[in-house]
PDB file of C-alpha atoms in Angstrom:
ATOM      1  CA  UNK A   1     104.595 102.329  81.960  1.00  0.00           C
ATOM      2  CA  UNK A   2     100.906 101.703  82.382  1.00  0.00           C
ATOM      3  CA  UNK A   3     101.590  98.161  83.613  1.00  0.00           C
ATOM      4  CA  UNK A   4      98.629  95.844  83.170  1.00  0.00           C
ATOM      5  CA  UNK A   5      95.367  97.393  82.020  1.00  0.00           C
ATOM      6  CA  UNK A   6      91.948  95.821  81.582  1.00  0.00           C
ATOM      7  CA  UNK A   7      88.953  96.842  79.508  1.00  0.00           C
ATOM      8  CA  UNK A   8      86.130  97.249  80.435  1.00  0.00           C
ATOM      9  CA  UNK A   9      86.073  97.963  84.169  1.00  0.00           C
ATOM     10  CA  UNK A  10      82.473  96.916  84.604  1.00  0.00           C
ATOM     11  CA  UNK A  11      79.908  95.162  82.438  1.00  0.00           C
ATOM     12  CA  UNK A  12      76.393  93.807  82.781  1.00  0.00           C
ATOM     13  CA  UNK A  13      75.340  90.976  80.474  1.00  0.00           C
ATOM     14  CA  UNK A  14      72.174  89.004  79.969  1.00  0.00           C
ATOM     15  CA  UNK A  15      72.351  85.222  79.999  1.00  0.00           C
ATOM     16  CA  UNK A  16      73.427  83.966  76.591  1.00  0.00           C
ATOM     17  CA  UNK A  17      75.171  87.145  75.491  1.00  0.00           C
ATOM     18  CA  UNK A  18      78.796  87.120  74.497  1.00  0.00           C
ATOM     19  CA  UNK A  19      81.625  89.489  75.303  1.00  0.00           C
ATOM     20  CA  UNK A  20      85.377  89.841  75.216  1.00  0.00           C
ATOM     21  CA  UNK A  21      87.578  91.166  77.994  1.00  0.00           C
ATOM     22  CA  UNK A  22      90.838  92.758  76.948  1.00  0.00           C
ATOM     23  CA  UNK A  23      94.059  92.670  78.904  1.00  0.00           C
ATOM     24  CA  UNK A  24      97.061  94.671  77.783  1.00  0.00           C
ATOM     25  CA  UNK A  25     100.560  94.932  79.235  1.00  0.00           C
ATOM     26  CA  UNK A  26     103.407  97.199  78.192  1.00  0.00           C
ATOM     27  CA  UNK A  27     106.197  95.436  80.084  1.00  0.00           C
ATOM     28  CA  UNK A  28     107.144  92.980  77.322  1.00  0.00           C
ATOM     29  CA  UNK A  29     106.099  90.083  79.541  1.00  0.00           C
ATOM     30  CA  UNK A  30     105.994  86.603  78.061  1.00  0.00           C
ATOM     31  CA  UNK A  31     103.437  85.083  80.401  1.00  0.00           C
ATOM     32  CA  UNK A  32      99.868  86.255  80.815  1.00  0.00           C
ATOM     33  CA  UNK A  33      97.015  84.929  82.947  1.00  0.00           C
ATOM     34  CA  UNK A  34      93.298  85.292  83.461  1.00  0.00           C
ATOM     35  CA  UNK A  35      91.866  84.694  86.938  1.00  0.00           C
ATOM     36  CA  UNK A  36      88.425  84.990  88.409  1.00  0.00           C
ATOM     37  CA  UNK A  37      87.866  86.085  91.989  1.00  0.00           C
ATOM     38  CA  UNK A  38      84.783  84.938  93.842  1.00  0.00           C
ATOM     39  CA  UNK A  39      83.855  85.555  97.477  1.00  0.00           C
ATOM     40  CA  UNK A  40      85.347  82.932  99.765  1.00  0.00           C
ATOM     41  CA  UNK A  41      87.245  81.250  96.943  1.00  0.00           C
ATOM     42  CA  UNK A  42      90.274  83.421  96.326  1.00  0.00           C
ATOM     43  CA  UNK A  43      91.612  83.644  92.787  1.00  0.00           C
ATOM     44  CA  UNK A  44      91.290  80.760  90.387  1.00  0.00           C
ATOM     45  CA  UNK A  45      93.189  80.441  87.134  1.00  0.00           C
ATOM     46  CA  UNK A  46      91.014  80.307  84.014  1.00  0.00           C
ATOM     47  CA  UNK A  47      93.523  80.255  81.156  1.00  0.00           C
ATOM     48  CA  UNK A  48      97.080  81.336  80.639  1.00  0.00           C
ATOM     49  CA  UNK A  49      99.610  81.959  77.896  1.00  0.00           C
ATOM     50  CA  UNK A  50     103.339  81.342  77.891  1.00  0.00           C
ATOM     51  CA  UNK A  51     103.971  83.440  74.815  1.00  0.00           C
ATOM     52  CA  UNK A  52     102.477  84.996  71.716  1.00  0.00           C
ATOM     53  CA  UNK A  53     100.270  82.529  69.888  1.00  0.00           C
ATOM     54  CA  UNK A  54     100.030  80.083  72.795  1.00  0.00           C
ATOM     55  CA  UNK A  55      97.244  79.405  75.276  1.00  0.00           C
ATOM     56  CA  UNK A  56      96.571  76.744  77.884  1.00  0.00           C
ATOM     57  CA  UNK A  57      93.798  75.785  80.296  1.00  0.00           C
ATOM     58  CA  UNK A  58      93.950  76.589  83.951  1.00  0.00           C
ATOM     59  CA  UNK A  59      91.877  75.394  86.861  1.00  0.00           C
ATOM     60  CA  UNK A  60      88.431  76.598  85.691  1.00  0.00           C
ATOM     61  CA  UNK A  61      88.467  76.952  81.880  1.00  0.00           C
ATOM     62  CA  UNK A  62      84.931  75.845  81.018  1.00  0.00           C
ATOM     63  CA  UNK A  63      82.795  78.499  79.341  1.00  0.00           C
ATOM     64  CA  UNK A  64      85.765  80.679  78.419  1.00  0.00           C
ATOM     65  CA  UNK A  65      88.080  80.991  75.453  1.00  0.00           C
ATOM     66  CA  UNK A  66      91.251  83.017  75.091  1.00  0.00           C
ATOM     67  CA  UNK A  67      93.556  84.310  72.403  1.00  0.00           C
ATOM     68  CA  UNK A  68      97.062  85.779  72.392  1.00  0.00           C
ATOM     69  CA  UNK A  69      97.544  87.088  68.887  1.00  0.00           C
ATOM     70  CA  UNK A  70      99.902  89.830  70.043  1.00  0.00           C
ATOM     71  CA  UNK A  71     102.420  89.549  72.849  1.00  0.00           C
ATOM     72  CA  UNK A  72     101.023  92.537  74.694  1.00  0.00           C
ATOM     73  CA  UNK A  73      97.358  91.486  74.573  1.00  0.00           C
ATOM     74  CA  UNK A  74      95.466  88.582  76.108  1.00  0.00           C
ATOM     75  CA  UNK A  75      91.754  88.341  75.363  1.00  0.00           C
ATOM     76  CA  UNK A  76      89.201  86.433  77.400  1.00  0.00           C
ATOM     77  CA  UNK A  77      85.946  85.555  75.663  1.00  0.00           C
ATOM     78  CA  UNK A  78      82.616  84.405  76.974  1.00  0.00           C
ATOM     79  CA  UNK A  79      80.620  82.910  74.105  1.00  0.00           C
ATOM     80  CA  UNK A  80      77.358  82.450  76.009  1.00  0.00           C
ATOM     81  CA  UNK A  81      77.387  84.087  79.410  1.00  0.00           C
ATOM     82  CA  UNK A  82      75.819  82.337  82.393  1.00  0.00           C
ATOM     83  CA  UNK A  83      74.969  83.734  85.855  1.00  0.00           C
ATOM     84  CA  UNK A  84      77.685  81.472  87.291  1.00  0.00           C
ATOM     85  CA  UNK A  85      80.209  83.623  85.443  1.00  0.00           C
ATOM     86  CA  UNK A  86      79.341  86.654  87.536  1.00  0.00           C
ATOM     87  CA  UNK A  87      82.687  87.457  89.083  1.00  0.00           C
ATOM     88  CA  UNK A  88      85.618  89.814  89.151  1.00  0.00           C
ATOM     89  CA  UNK A  89      88.158  88.974  86.476  1.00  0.00           C
ATOM     90  CA  UNK A  90      91.830  89.769  86.907  1.00  0.00           C
ATOM     91  CA  UNK A  91      94.517  89.645  84.316  1.00  0.00           C
ATOM     92  CA  UNK A  92      98.159  89.211  85.298  1.00  0.00           C
ATOM     93  CA  UNK A  93     101.492  89.000  83.559  1.00  0.00           C
ATOM     94  CA  UNK A  94     105.050  88.074  84.388  1.00  0.00           C
ATOM     95  CA  UNK A  95     108.342  88.370  82.608  1.00  0.00           C
ATOM     96  CA  UNK A  96     109.863  84.916  82.833  1.00  0.00           C
ATOM     97  CA  UNK A  97     110.593  81.882  84.931  1.00  0.00           C
ATOM     98  CA  UNK A  98     113.440  82.689  87.283  1.00  0.00           C
ATOM     99  CA  UNK A  99     114.053  84.957  90.228  1.00  0.00           C
ATOM    100  CA  UNK A 100     112.429  88.364  90.046  1.00  0.00           C
ATOM    101  CA  UNK A 101     110.842  87.375  86.723  1.00  0.00           C
ATOM    102  CA  UNK A 102     108.468  85.081  88.609  1.00  0.00           C
ATOM    103  CA  UNK A 103     106.456  87.928  90.120  1.00  0.00           C
ATOM    104  CA  UNK A 104     103.012  88.367  88.622  1.00  0.00           C
ATOM    105  CA  UNK A 105     101.675  91.870  88.077  1.00  0.00           C
ATOM    106  CA  UNK A 106      97.929  92.271  88.197  1.00  0.00           C
ATOM    107  CA  UNK A 107      95.504  94.515  86.388  1.00  0.00           C
ATOM    108  CA  UNK A 108      92.751  96.489  88.146  1.00  0.00           C
ATOM    109  CA  UNK A 109      90.049  93.922  87.433  1.00  0.00           C
ATOM    110  CA  UNK A 110      86.809  93.740  85.454  1.00  0.00           C
ATOM    111  CA  UNK A 111      83.590  93.348  87.372  1.00  0.00           C
ATOM    112  CA  UNK A 112      81.096  91.259  85.381  1.00  0.00           C
ATOM    113  CA  UNK A 113      77.463  90.764  86.284  1.00  0.00           C
ATOM    114  CA  UNK A 114      75.428  88.211  84.321  1.00  0.00           C
ATOM    115  CA  UNK A 115      71.676  88.477  84.792  1.00  0.00           C
TER     116      UNK A 115
ATOM    117  CA  UNK B   1      95.476  68.454  94.388  1.00  0.00           C
ATOM    118  CA  UNK B   2      97.479  71.345  95.739  1.00  0.00           C
ATOM    119  CA  UNK B   3      95.695  73.661  98.139  1.00  0.00           C
ATOM    120  CA  UNK B   4      96.447  76.810 100.059  1.00  0.00           C
ATOM    121  CA  UNK B   5      94.689  77.436 103.362  1.00  0.00           C
ATOM    122  CA  UNK B   6      94.212  80.759 105.056  1.00  0.00           C
ATOM    123  CA  UNK B   7      92.328  79.950 108.214  1.00  0.00           C
ATOM    124  CA  UNK B   8      91.657  83.527 109.301  1.00  0.00           C
ATOM    125  CA  UNK B   9      88.836  84.892 107.179  1.00  0.00           C
ATOM    126  CA  UNK B  10      88.466  88.240 108.912  1.00  0.00           C
ATOM    127  CA  UNK B  11      90.828  89.759 111.427  1.00  0.00           C
ATOM    128  CA  UNK B  12      90.035  92.952 113.327  1.00  0.00           C
ATOM    129  CA  UNK B  13      92.840  94.752 115.143  1.00  0.00           C
ATOM    130  CA  UNK B  14      93.425  98.093 116.760  1.00  0.00           C
ATOM    131  CA  UNK B  15      96.216 100.286 115.490  1.00  0.00           C
ATOM    132  CA  UNK B  16      99.657  99.356 116.891  1.00  0.00           C
ATOM    133  CA  UNK B  17      98.598  95.770 117.524  1.00  0.00           C
ATOM    134  CA  UNK B  18     100.760  92.990 116.134  1.00  0.00           C
ATOM    135  CA  UNK B  19      99.582  90.948 113.184  1.00  0.00           C
ATOM    136  CA  UNK B  20     100.096  87.361 112.172  1.00  0.00           C
ATOM    137  CA  UNK B  21      98.149  85.815 109.298  1.00  0.00           C
ATOM    138  CA  UNK B  22      98.424  82.100 108.742  1.00  0.00           C
ATOM    139  CA  UNK B  23      99.084  80.359 105.439  1.00  0.00           C
ATOM    140  CA  UNK B  24      99.492  76.632 104.979  1.00  0.00           C
ATOM    141  CA  UNK B  25      99.862  74.705 101.758  1.00  0.00           C
ATOM    142  CA  UNK B  26      99.721  71.106 100.726  1.00  0.00           C
ATOM    143  CA  UNK B  27     102.507  70.249  98.304  1.00  0.00           C
ATOM    144  CA  UNK B  28     105.581  68.192  98.979  1.00  0.00           C
ATOM    145  CA  UNK B  29     107.894  69.540  96.307  1.00  0.00           C
ATOM    146  CA  UNK B  30     109.733  72.767  95.746  1.00  0.00           C
ATOM    147  CA  UNK B  31     107.544  75.842  96.087  1.00  0.00           C
ATOM    148  CA  UNK B  32     107.754  79.561  95.583  1.00  0.00           C
ATOM    149  CA  UNK B  33     105.665  81.515  98.050  1.00  0.00           C
ATOM    150  CA  UNK B  34     103.994  84.902  97.802  1.00  0.00           C
ATOM    151  CA  UNK B  35     101.845  87.266  99.790  1.00  0.00           C
ATOM    152  CA  UNK B  36      99.709  89.700  97.838  1.00  0.00           C
ATOM    153  CA  UNK B  37      97.631  92.554  99.225  1.00  0.00           C
ATOM    154  CA  UNK B  38      94.481  94.059  97.758  1.00  0.00           C
ATOM    155  CA  UNK B  39      93.559  97.465  99.163  1.00  0.00           C
ATOM    156  CA  UNK B  40      89.910  98.492  98.859  1.00  0.00           C
ATOM    157  CA  UNK B  41      89.076  99.201  95.239  1.00  0.00           C
ATOM    158  CA  UNK B  42      92.551  98.402  94.009  1.00  0.00           C
ATOM    159  CA  UNK B  43      94.255  95.516  92.270  1.00  0.00           C
ATOM    160  CA  UNK B  44      96.532  92.940  93.847  1.00  0.00           C
ATOM    161  CA  UNK B  45     100.028  94.063  94.710  1.00  0.00           C
ATOM    162  CA  UNK B  46     102.984  91.952  95.746  1.00  0.00           C
ATOM    163  CA  UNK B  47     103.923  92.304  99.422  1.00  0.00           C
ATOM    164  CA  UNK B  48     106.777  89.823  99.535  1.00  0.00           C
ATOM    165  CA  UNK B  49     107.999  86.561  98.088  1.00  0.00           C
ATOM    166  CA  UNK B  50     110.160  83.610  98.977  1.00  0.00           C
ATOM    167  CA  UNK B  51     112.094  81.588  96.409  1.00  0.00           C
ATOM    168  CA  UNK B  52     115.068  80.204  98.334  1.00  0.00           C
ATOM    169  CA  UNK B  53     117.666  81.098 100.972  1.00  0.00           C
ATOM    170  CA  UNK B  54     116.830  82.833 104.228  1.00  0.00           C
ATOM    171  CA  UNK B  55     113.375  81.617 105.258  1.00  0.00           C
ATOM    172  CA  UNK B  56     112.590  84.973 106.857  1.00  0.00           C
ATOM    173  CA  UNK B  57     111.734  87.403 104.106  1.00  0.00           C
ATOM    174  CA  UNK B  58     111.020  91.073 104.430  1.00  0.00           C
ATOM    175  CA  UNK B  59     108.611  92.903 102.192  1.00  0.00           C
ATOM    176  CA  UNK B  60     107.217  96.349 101.731  1.00  0.00           C
ATOM    177  CA  UNK B  61     105.533  98.451 104.411  1.00  0.00           C
ATOM    178  CA  UNK B  62     107.158  96.609 107.310  1.00  0.00           C
ATOM    179  CA  UNK B  63     105.687  93.193 106.525  1.00  0.00           C
ATOM    180  CA  UNK B  64     107.672  90.006 106.845  1.00  0.00           C
ATOM    181  CA  UNK B  65     106.966  86.310 106.444  1.00  0.00           C
ATOM    182  CA  UNK B  66     108.649  83.141 107.611  1.00  0.00           C
ATOM    183  CA  UNK B  67     108.807  79.956 105.573  1.00  0.00           C
ATOM    184  CA  UNK B  68     108.748  76.881 107.792  1.00  0.00           C
ATOM    185  CA  UNK B  69     109.213  73.937 105.482  1.00  0.00           C
ATOM    186  CA  UNK B  70     108.441  71.290 108.093  1.00  0.00           C
ATOM    187  CA  UNK B  71     105.082  72.898 108.791  1.00  0.00           C
ATOM    188  CA  UNK B  72     104.272  73.777 105.153  1.00  0.00           C
ATOM    189  CA  UNK B  73     103.610  77.292 106.364  1.00  0.00           C
ATOM    190  CA  UNK B  74     104.352  80.823 105.252  1.00  0.00           C
ATOM    191  CA  UNK B  75     102.833  83.134 107.848  1.00  0.00           C
ATOM    192  CA  UNK B  76     102.706  86.880 107.370  1.00  0.00           C
ATOM    193  CA  UNK B  77     103.635  89.192 110.239  1.00  0.00           C
ATOM    194  CA  UNK B  78     103.801  92.853 111.080  1.00  0.00           C
ATOM    195  CA  UNK B  79     104.814  94.133 114.532  1.00  0.00           C
ATOM    196  CA  UNK B  80     102.531  97.164 114.554  1.00  0.00           C
ATOM    197  CA  UNK B  81      99.636  97.625 112.125  1.00  0.00           C
ATOM    198  CA  UNK B  82      98.310 100.927 110.869  1.00  0.00           C
ATOM    199  CA  UNK B  83      94.846 101.930 109.702  1.00  0.00           C
ATOM    200  CA  UNK B  84      96.227 102.019 106.158  1.00  0.00           C
ATOM    201  CA  UNK B  85      96.918  98.277 106.357  1.00  0.00           C
ATOM    202  CA  UNK B  86      93.190  97.616 106.101  1.00  0.00           C
ATOM    203  CA  UNK B  87      92.988  95.348 103.069  1.00  0.00           C
ATOM    204  CA  UNK B  88      92.579  91.772 101.936  1.00  0.00           C
ATOM    205  CA  UNK B  89      95.664  89.588 102.044  1.00  0.00           C
ATOM    206  CA  UNK B  90      96.241  86.592  99.807  1.00  0.00           C
ATOM    207  CA  UNK B  91      98.811  83.875 100.190  1.00  0.00           C
ATOM    208  CA  UNK B  92      99.881  82.168  96.958  1.00  0.00           C
ATOM    209  CA  UNK B  93     101.986  79.123  96.257  1.00  0.00           C
ATOM    210  CA  UNK B  94     103.691  78.334  92.965  1.00  0.00           C
ATOM    211  CA  UNK B  95     104.359  74.650  92.434  1.00  0.00           C
ATOM    212  CA  UNK B  96     105.247  74.358  88.772  1.00  0.00           C
ATOM    213  CA  UNK B  97     105.961  76.458  85.727  1.00  0.00           C
ATOM    214  CA  UNK B  98     102.535  78.052  85.649  1.00  0.00           C
ATOM    215  CA  UNK B  99     100.658  76.776  88.662  1.00  0.00           C
ATOM    216  CA  UNK B 100     100.046  79.620  91.092  1.00  0.00           C
ATOM    217  CA  UNK B 101      97.465  78.665  93.697  1.00  0.00           C
ATOM    218  CA  UNK B 102      95.843  81.313  95.842  1.00  0.00           C
ATOM    219  CA  UNK B 103      94.337  81.032  99.272  1.00  0.00           C
ATOM    220  CA  UNK B 104      90.842  82.344  99.920  1.00  0.00           C
ATOM    221  CA  UNK B 105      92.154  85.538 101.443  1.00  0.00           C
ATOM    222  CA  UNK B 106      92.071  87.164 104.858  1.00  0.00           C
ATOM    223  CA  UNK B 107      90.317  90.457 105.329  1.00  0.00           C
ATOM    224  CA  UNK B 108      92.124  92.711 107.781  1.00  0.00           C
ATOM    225  CA  UNK B 109      90.312  95.615 109.383  1.00  0.00           C
ATOM    226  CA  UNK B 110      92.409  97.987 111.467  1.00  0.00           C
ATOM    227  CA  UNK B 111      90.505 100.233 113.835  1.00  0.00           C
ATOM    228  CA  UNK B 112      92.050 103.645 114.454  1.00  0.00           C
TER     229      UNK B 112
END
């Protein structure tokens, strides 16, 4: 199993450009999450999905959109990038809602720089 | 709003020293508690978790944590740290179906 993978690993954007970050998991997990990690602020939840075809807003959703067309993929889109979106983005997934299923597994992260 | 506090931002220890990292949360209901570790250049990995039962939980690599409900705390401990424990440590608290709140992290540097 590859676990949770993220593409790309690093990207530089100019203000106003758009891009899509891809998260893929091969563990048949129902739940998937996008976080951003900023210095001194820990991880903050952007959007999440509780199953194929569903999405919901997290703590900091503004400026981002997501889609979960396939169970194994969770896409994070930036329609018009802003310097404030410079961050490290982590995807995570978990199997279910009880016991060991609660544990979230994280991807390696995508480092995004918006100039 | 729920919050998770990690008061130690950067801890520097010599090898073989004992470690305790603080984690406090503000939520009065049922919680699930986690400690994650992020080694340099790597992604977050689960160290240990508490859902219910014995409030002293043991994780990987000799780490343990104690849930003290009356103090809203879930401190991480290790009796003797190694250089390889140099990493950033995140406490996380789950309060609902999908609400996992992270602390700001504590950077641990272990000096050989």
